[in-house]
């Protein structure tokens, strides 16, 4: 038997009819934008929207995909001429489509030079990025550039050979100013609140330190719109690659798998030409804040809750965690009772329906989203997903007994990865070392552990960390989460919530 062929432009005409192919002439597609961070999410989201747009209204909007961190792209997407299979999966439903919008890939992990060459080119009008929360080198609790970050220290000393996202973008803008002065839109597609504001902060703060009027030039010639992005697209596994071969008969080293749902809300604030993604399902709005809040607090809040509590309960994927009767009751009650009252009204979206839709999405068993993947970099996620709604609740004088449990869940997840707790699982989080050091120094005492971790002021702002209600709720949940029966924390928080509810209804009946 012949080895199956690998996907590439030459194979496009010979694919099974069930595999949808680009409806435009890729050979004539010229690049007009670059994307930093060509992972599963980009391939399932922005690149697909662009592919839709190219089919509807062909224009100079090919994407140059750049990675400034591993993995390398040359051997997968590069070898395939930028083509890949995007599988939409929902339980037994499978929808294969070849996405053609990425015209070229550039590996810039070893040096920023290849990335800078693309980003400073006059042909590039827009740069989108998905570099994960920690890629911005900001302080999660306040959004400012972290001047102690080793990559920022390096880049300020070596601005022509940067490593960090802020350093690379500032250098690219400096090169653009010197070479042609064309404006640029920098569109963050990462899951951080006010992502455009944070991106602008870190790039401007970096440029201010560079001097020479660069920060002013940036203010006049660039735009940093905020955006809310949504589609669940877990890390791709060998199984996913093998499935494409088995089902459709060709090899593809760059498969991306996502759920049917997708959403993209972009702040209408651009410098120069931008793709009309609004013609293919994205929304251009004046203010993304309400959309960002509902998405991060409801969908992402549920994911982080199910992920950390799921690991503690011994469950592998989101779909396993939400199939657990206790966790499923808990997460719905937390969202409906505590999270929803913190939301700003969202144009065109009904919050209760959104909760149900989100929980429905998490039940999709074909999406193999590992709890450990979602728990990765939790320190960069809990502020927007859990701590901001908690702060709003405290401001309203309302209860936080349920939202505090996943905060303690995040702590317990990192604590149990420490040597003192037997390194129960490997973790990846910029704060893992700090939390492990606290655990190693403290031992099993939940109060001391919680105090130590709440004192990390780059995650917990001091006002919140000092709040007695919050401290008590987190400490008691943490104590139980670290016991032999971690789910007792979940059961007890529900019971206490029930008691409080009865009390309230009695009071209102009087
Ligand atoms: C997930 C997100 O890993 C994670 O942090 O919560 O990647 C999530 O799947 C997306 O934000 C969905 O749009």
JSON list of C-alpha atoms in Angstrom, two decimals, residues 294-435:
[
{"chain": "A", "resi": 294, "resn": "UNK", "atom": "CA", "xyz": [-19.89, 37.89, 29.64]},
{"chain": "A", "resi": 295, "resn": "UNK", "atom": "CA", "xyz": [-17.50, 35.68, 27.72]},
{"chain": "A", "resi": 296, "resn": "UNK", "atom": "CA", "xyz": [-14.67, 35.65, 30.23]},
{"chain": "A", "resi": 297, "resn": "UNK", "atom": "CA", "xyz": [-16.83, 35.43, 33.33]},
{"chain": "A", "resi": 298, "resn": "UNK", "atom": "CA", "xyz": [-19.36, 32.90, 32.05]},
{"chain": "A", "resi": 299, "resn": "UNK", "atom": "CA", "xyz": [-17.72, 30.63, 29.47]},
{"chain": "A", "resi": 300, "resn": "UNK", "atom": "CA", "xyz": [-14.10, 30.97, 30.60]},
{"chain": "A", "resi": 301, "resn": "UNK", "atom": "CA", "xyz": [-15.10, 31.17, 34.28]},
{"chain": "A", "resi": 302, "resn": "UNK", "atom": "CA", "xyz": [-16.94, 27.86, 33.87]},
{"chain": "A", "resi": 303, "resn": "UNK", "atom": "CA", "xyz": [-13.98, 26.32, 32.05]},
{"chain": "A", "resi": 304, "resn": "UNK", "atom": "CA", "xyz": [-11.46, 27.31, 34.73]},
{"chain": "A", "resi": 305, "resn": "UNK", "atom": "CA", "xyz": [-13.81, 26.11, 37.47]},
{"chain": "A", "resi": 306, "resn": "UNK", "atom": "CA", "xyz": [-14.39, 22.76, 35.81]},
{"chain": "A", "resi": 307, "resn": "UNK", "atom": "CA", "xyz": [-10.70, 22.41, 34.97]},
{"chain": "A", "resi": 308, "resn": "UNK", "atom": "CA", "xyz": [-9.15, 22.95, 38.40]},
{"chain": "A", "resi": 309, "resn": "UNK", "atom": "CA", "xyz": [-11.94, 21.26, 40.35]},
{"chain": "A", "resi": 310, "resn": "UNK", "atom": "CA", "xyz": [-12.02, 18.57, 37.65]},
{"chain": "A", "resi": 311, "resn": "UNK", "atom": "CA", "xyz": [-8.33, 17.75, 38.13]},
{"chain": "A", "resi": 312, "resn": "UNK", "atom": "CA", "xyz": [-8.84, 17.64, 41.90]},
{"chain": "A", "resi": 313, "resn": "UNK", "atom": "CA", "xyz": [-11.74, 15.22, 41.34]},
{"chain": "A", "resi": 314, "resn": "UNK", "atom": "CA", "xyz": [-9.59, 13.04, 39.06]},
{"chain": "A", "resi": 315, "resn": "UNK", "atom": "CA", "xyz": [-11.38, 13.96, 35.80]},
{"chain": "A", "resi": 316, "resn": "UNK", "atom": "CA", "xyz": [-9.54, 14.33, 32.49]},
{"chain": "A", "resi": 317, "resn": "UNK", "atom": "CA", "xyz": [-11.53, 16.62, 30.17]},
{"chain": "A", "resi": 318, "resn": "UNK", "atom": "CA", "xyz": [-14.04, 19.47, 30.43]},
{"chain": "A", "resi": 319, "resn": "UNK", "atom": "CA", "xyz": [-16.74, 17.15, 29.11]},
{"chain": "A", "resi": 320, "resn": "UNK", "atom": "CA", "xyz": [-15.97, 14.66, 31.93]},
{"chain": "A", "resi": 321, "resn": "UNK", "atom": "CA", "xyz": [-16.10, 17.40, 34.56]},
{"chain": "A", "resi": 322, "resn": "UNK", "atom": "CA", "xyz": [-19.42, 18.76, 33.37]},
{"chain": "A", "resi": 323, "resn": "UNK", "atom": "CA", "xyz": [-20.85, 15.24, 33.23]},
{"chain": "A", "resi": 324, "resn": "UNK", "atom": "CA", "xyz": [-20.15, 14.99, 36.96]},
{"chain": "A", "resi": 325, "resn": "UNK", "atom": "CA", "xyz": [-23.51, 15.71, 38.67]},
{"chain": "A", "resi": 326, "resn": "UNK", "atom": "CA", "xyz": [-22.01, 17.68, 41.56]},
{"chain": "A", "resi": 327, "resn": "UNK", "atom": "CA", "xyz": [-19.71, 19.85, 39.43]},
{"chain": "A", "resi": 328, "resn": "UNK", "atom": "CA", "xyz": [-22.43, 20.50, 36.90]},
{"chain": "A", "resi": 329, "resn": "UNK", "atom": "CA", "xyz": [-24.89, 21.71, 39.57]},
{"chain": "A", "resi": 330, "resn": "UNK", "atom": "CA", "xyz": [-22.13, 23.78, 41.14]},
{"chain": "A", "resi": 331, "resn": "UNK", "atom": "CA", "xyz": [-21.00, 25.53, 38.00]},
{"chain": "A", "resi": 332, "resn": "UNK", "atom": "CA", "xyz": [-24.53, 26.43, 36.88]},
{"chain": "A", "resi": 333, "resn": "UNK", "atom": "CA", "xyz": [-25.46, 27.78, 40.31]},
{"chain": "A", "resi": 334, "resn": "UNK", "atom": "CA", "xyz": [-22.23, 29.77, 40.55]},
{"chain": "A", "resi": 335, "resn": "UNK", "atom": "CA", "xyz": [-22.80, 31.37, 37.17]},
{"chain": "A", "resi": 336, "resn": "UNK", "atom": "CA", "xyz": [-26.49, 32.11, 37.60]},
{"chain": "A", "resi": 337, "resn": "UNK", "atom": "CA", "xyz": [-26.41, 33.33, 41.19]},
{"chain": "A", "resi": 338, "resn": "UNK", "atom": "CA", "xyz": [-23.07, 35.02, 41.53]},
{"chain": "A", "resi": 339, "resn": "UNK", "atom": "CA", "xyz": [-21.64, 35.76, 38.09]},
{"chain": "A", "resi": 340, "resn": "UNK", "atom": "CA", "xyz": [-24.70, 36.96, 36.15]},
{"chain": "A", "resi": 341, "resn": "UNK", "atom": "CA", "xyz": [-25.54, 39.85, 38.52]},
{"chain": "A", "resi": 342, "resn": "UNK", "atom": "CA", "xyz": [-22.07, 41.30, 37.85]},
{"chain": "A", "resi": 343, "resn": "UNK", "atom": "CA", "xyz": [-22.57, 41.61, 34.08]},
{"chain": "A", "resi": 344, "resn": "UNK", "atom": "CA", "xyz": [-23.17, 44.81, 32.15]},
{"chain": "A", "resi": 345, "resn": "UNK", "atom": "CA", "xyz": [-26.17, 44.43, 29.76]},
{"chain": "A", "resi": 346, "resn": "UNK", "atom": "CA", "xyz": [-24.88, 43.01, 26.49]},
{"chain": "A", "resi": 347, "resn": "UNK", "atom": "CA", "xyz": [-26.52, 44.22, 23.28]},
{"chain": "A", "resi": 348, "resn": "UNK", "atom": "CA", "xyz": [-28.34, 41.31, 21.61]},
{"chain": "A", "resi": 349, "resn": "UNK", "atom": "CA", "xyz": [-27.44, 38.70, 24.22]},
{"chain": "A", "resi": 350, "resn": "UNK", "atom": "CA", "xyz": [-29.64, 37.27, 26.96]},
{"chain": "A", "resi": 351, "resn": "UNK", "atom": "CA", "xyz": [-27.44, 36.28, 29.93]},
{"chain": "A", "resi": 352, "resn": "UNK", "atom": "CA", "xyz": [-29.43, 33.23, 31.14]},
{"chain": "A", "resi": 353, "resn": "UNK", "atom": "CA", "xyz": [-29.61, 31.85, 27.63]},
{"chain": "A", "resi": 354, "resn": "UNK", "atom": "CA", "xyz": [-25.88, 32.50, 27.29]},
{"chain": "A", "resi": 355, "resn": "UNK", "atom": "CA", "xyz": [-25.18, 30.46, 30.43]},
{"chain": "A", "resi": 356, "resn": "UNK", "atom": "CA", "xyz": [-27.20, 27.54, 29.09]},
{"chain": "A", "resi": 357, "resn": "UNK", "atom": "CA", "xyz": [-25.57, 27.79, 25.68]},
{"chain": "A", "resi": 358, "resn": "UNK", "atom": "CA", "xyz": [-22.11, 27.89, 27.26]},
{"chain": "A", "resi": 359, "resn": "UNK", "atom": "CA", "xyz": [-22.76, 24.88, 29.48]},
{"chain": "A", "resi": 360, "resn": "UNK", "atom": "CA", "xyz": [-24.14, 23.07, 26.44]},
{"chain": "A", "resi": 361, "resn": "UNK", "atom": "CA", "xyz": [-20.92, 23.78, 24.53]},
{"chain": "A", "resi": 362, "resn": "UNK", "atom": "CA", "xyz": [-18.83, 22.33, 27.35]},
{"chain": "A", "resi": 363, "resn": "UNK", "atom": "CA", "xyz": [-20.73, 19.02, 27.11]},
{"chain": "A", "resi": 364, "resn": "UNK", "atom": "CA", "xyz": [-19.47, 18.39, 23.56]},
{"chain": "A", "resi": 365, "resn": "UNK", "atom": "CA", "xyz": [-17.69, 15.03, 23.92]},
{"chain": "A", "resi": 366, "resn": "UNK", "atom": "CA", "xyz": [-15.86, 15.30, 20.59]},
{"chain": "A", "resi": 367, "resn": "UNK", "atom": "CA", "xyz": [-13.87, 18.26, 21.92]},
{"chain": "A", "resi": 368, "resn": "UNK", "atom": "CA", "xyz": [-11.14, 16.67, 24.01]},
{"chain": "A", "resi": 369, "resn": "UNK", "atom": "CA", "xyz": [-10.18, 19.71, 26.06]},
{"chain": "A", "resi": 370, "resn": "UNK", "atom": "CA", "xyz": [-7.90, 18.55, 28.86]},
{"chain": "A", "resi": 371, "resn": "UNK", "atom": "CA", "xyz": [-8.47, 20.05, 32.29]},
{"chain": "A", "resi": 372, "resn": "UNK", "atom": "CA", "xyz": [-4.71, 20.41, 32.66]},
{"chain": "A", "resi": 373, "resn": "UNK", "atom": "CA", "xyz": [-4.57, 22.46, 29.46]},
{"chain": "A", "resi": 374, "resn": "UNK", "atom": "CA", "xyz": [-7.15, 24.93, 30.74]},
{"chain": "A", "resi": 375, "resn": "UNK", "atom": "CA", "xyz": [-5.50, 25.02, 34.17]},
{"chain": "A", "resi": 376, "resn": "UNK", "atom": "CA", "xyz": [-2.22, 26.00, 32.48]},
{"chain": "A", "resi": 377, "resn": "UNK", "atom": "CA", "xyz": [-1.26, 29.62, 33.27]},
{"chain": "A", "resi": 378, "resn": "UNK", "atom": "CA", "xyz": [-4.19, 29.89, 35.68]},
{"chain": "A", "resi": 379, "resn": "UNK", "atom": "CA", "xyz": [-2.46, 32.83, 37.37]},
{"chain": "A", "resi": 380, "resn": "UNK", "atom": "CA", "xyz": [-2.95, 34.79, 34.15]},
{"chain": "A", "resi": 381, "resn": "UNK", "atom": "CA", "xyz": [-6.61, 33.82, 33.86]},
{"chain": "A", "resi": 382, "resn": "UNK", "atom": "CA", "xyz": [-8.23, 34.01, 37.30]},
{"chain": "A", "resi": 383, "resn": "UNK", "atom": "CA", "xyz": [-8.27, 37.81, 37.52]},
{"chain": "A", "resi": 384, "resn": "UNK", "atom": "CA", "xyz": [-10.66, 38.26, 34.59]},
{"chain": "A", "resi": 385, "resn": "UNK", "atom": "CA", "xyz": [-12.55, 35.01, 35.04]},
{"chain": "A", "resi": 386, "resn": "UNK", "atom": "CA", "xyz": [-13.07, 34.93, 38.83]},
{"chain": "A", "resi": 387, "resn": "UNK", "atom": "CA", "xyz": [-11.50, 37.78, 40.79]},
{"chain": "A", "resi": 388, "resn": "UNK", "atom": "CA", "xyz": [-13.14, 40.64, 38.86]},
{"chain": "A", "resi": 389, "resn": "UNK", "atom": "CA", "xyz": [-16.66, 39.24, 39.35]},
{"chain": "A", "resi": 390, "resn": "UNK", "atom": "CA", "xyz": [-15.80, 38.58, 43.02]},
{"chain": "A", "resi": 391, "resn": "UNK", "atom": "CA", "xyz": [-14.71, 42.19, 43.46]},
{"chain": "A", "resi": 392, "resn": "UNK", "atom": "CA", "xyz": [-17.94, 43.41, 41.82]},
{"chain": "A", "resi": 393, "resn": "UNK", "atom": "CA", "xyz": [-20.02, 41.16, 44.10]},
{"chain": "A", "resi": 394, "resn": "UNK", "atom": "CA", "xyz": [-18.26, 42.40, 47.22]},
{"chain": "A", "resi": 395, "resn": "UNK", "atom": "CA", "xyz": [-18.92, 45.95, 46.01]},
{"chain": "A", "resi": 396, "resn": "UNK", "atom": "CA", "xyz": [-22.63, 45.08, 45.79]},
{"chain": "A", "resi": 397, "resn": "UNK", "atom": "CA", "xyz": [-22.56, 43.62, 49.31]},
{"chain": "A", "resi": 398, "resn": "UNK", "atom": "CA", "xyz": [-23.44, 40.25, 47.77]},
{"chain": "A", "resi": 399, "resn": "UNK", "atom": "CA", "xyz": [-22.21, 36.71, 48.52]},
{"chain": "A", "resi": 400, "resn": "UNK", "atom": "CA", "xyz": [-19.12, 35.12, 46.96]},
{"chain": "A", "resi": 401, "resn": "UNK", "atom": "CA", "xyz": [-19.26, 31.68, 48.58]},
{"chain": "A", "resi": 402, "resn": "UNK", "atom": "CA", "xyz": [-19.39, 29.88, 45.25]},
{"chain": "A", "resi": 403, "resn": "UNK", "atom": "CA", "xyz": [-16.96, 31.97, 43.19]},
{"chain": "A", "resi": 404, "resn": "UNK", "atom": "CA", "xyz": [-14.36, 31.59, 45.94]},
{"chain": "A", "resi": 405, "resn": "UNK", "atom": "CA", "xyz": [-14.25, 27.80, 45.49]},
{"chain": "A", "resi": 406, "resn": "UNK", "atom": "CA", "xyz": [-12.52, 27.82, 42.07]},
{"chain": "A", "resi": 407, "resn": "UNK", "atom": "CA", "xyz": [-10.10, 30.48, 43.34]},
{"chain": "A", "resi": 408, "resn": "UNK", "atom": "CA", "xyz": [-9.13, 28.03, 46.08]},
{"chain": "A", "resi": 409, "resn": "UNK", "atom": "CA", "xyz": [-9.19, 25.36, 43.35]},
{"chain": "A", "resi": 410, "resn": "UNK", "atom": "CA", "xyz": [-6.49, 27.23, 41.45]},
{"chain": "A", "resi": 411, "resn": "UNK", "atom": "CA", "xyz": [-4.43, 27.48, 44.65]},
{"chain": "A", "resi": 412, "resn": "UNK", "atom": "CA", "xyz": [-4.88, 23.77, 45.45]},
{"chain": "A", "resi": 413, "resn": "UNK", "atom": "CA", "xyz": [-3.94, 22.86, 41.89]},
{"chain": "A", "resi": 414, "resn": "UNK", "atom": "CA", "xyz": [-0.57, 24.62, 42.17]},
{"chain": "A", "resi": 415, "resn": "UNK", "atom": "CA", "xyz": [0.01, 23.71, 45.84]},
{"chain": "A", "resi": 416, "resn": "UNK", "atom": "CA", "xyz": [-0.30, 20.02, 45.09]},
{"chain": "A", "resi": 417, "resn": "UNK", "atom": "CA", "xyz": [2.29, 20.32, 42.34]},
{"chain": "A", "resi": 418, "resn": "UNK", "atom": "CA", "xyz": [4.88, 21.33, 44.97]},
{"chain": "A", "resi": 419, "resn": "UNK", "atom": "CA", "xyz": [7.51, 18.97, 46.40]},
{"chain": "A", "resi": 420, "resn": "UNK", "atom": "CA", "xyz": [5.91, 19.24, 49.86]},
{"chain": "A", "resi": 421, "resn": "UNK", "atom": "CA", "xyz": [2.66, 17.82, 48.43]},
{"chain": "A", "resi": 422, "resn": "UNK", "atom": "CA", "xyz": [4.38, 15.06, 46.45]},
{"chain": "A", "resi": 423, "resn": "UNK", "atom": "CA", "xyz": [4.27, 16.76, 43.01]},
{"chain": "A", "resi": 424, "resn": "UNK", "atom": "CA", "xyz": [0.94, 15.23, 42.18]},
{"chain": "A", "resi": 425, "resn": "UNK", "atom": "CA", "xyz": [0.97, 16.52, 38.59]},
{"chain": "A", "resi": 426, "resn": "UNK", "atom": "CA", "xyz": [3.25, 18.62, 36.40]},
{"chain": "A", "resi": 427, "resn": "UNK", "atom": "CA", "xyz": [2.05, 22.20, 36.01]},
{"chain": "A", "resi": 428, "resn": "UNK", "atom": "CA", "xyz": [2.88, 25.09, 33.75]},
{"chain": "A", "resi": 429, "resn": "UNK", "atom": "CA", "xyz": [2.26, 28.54, 35.17]},
{"chain": "A", "resi": 430, "resn": "UNK", "atom": "CA", "xyz": [4.61, 31.52, 35.61]},
{"chain": "A", "resi": 431, "resn": "UNK", "atom": "CA", "xyz": [3.62, 31.55, 39.30]},
{"chain": "A", "resi": 432, "resn": "UNK", "atom": "CA", "xyz": [4.06, 27.81, 39.87]},
{"chain": "A", "resi": 433, "resn": "UNK", "atom": "CA", "xyz": [7.49, 28.29, 41.45]},
{"chain": "A", "resi": 434, "resn": "UNK", "atom": "CA", "xyz": [6.27, 31.00, 43.78]},
{"chain": "A", "resi": 435, "resn": "UNK", "atom": "CA", "xyz": [3.27, 28.99, 44.97]}
]
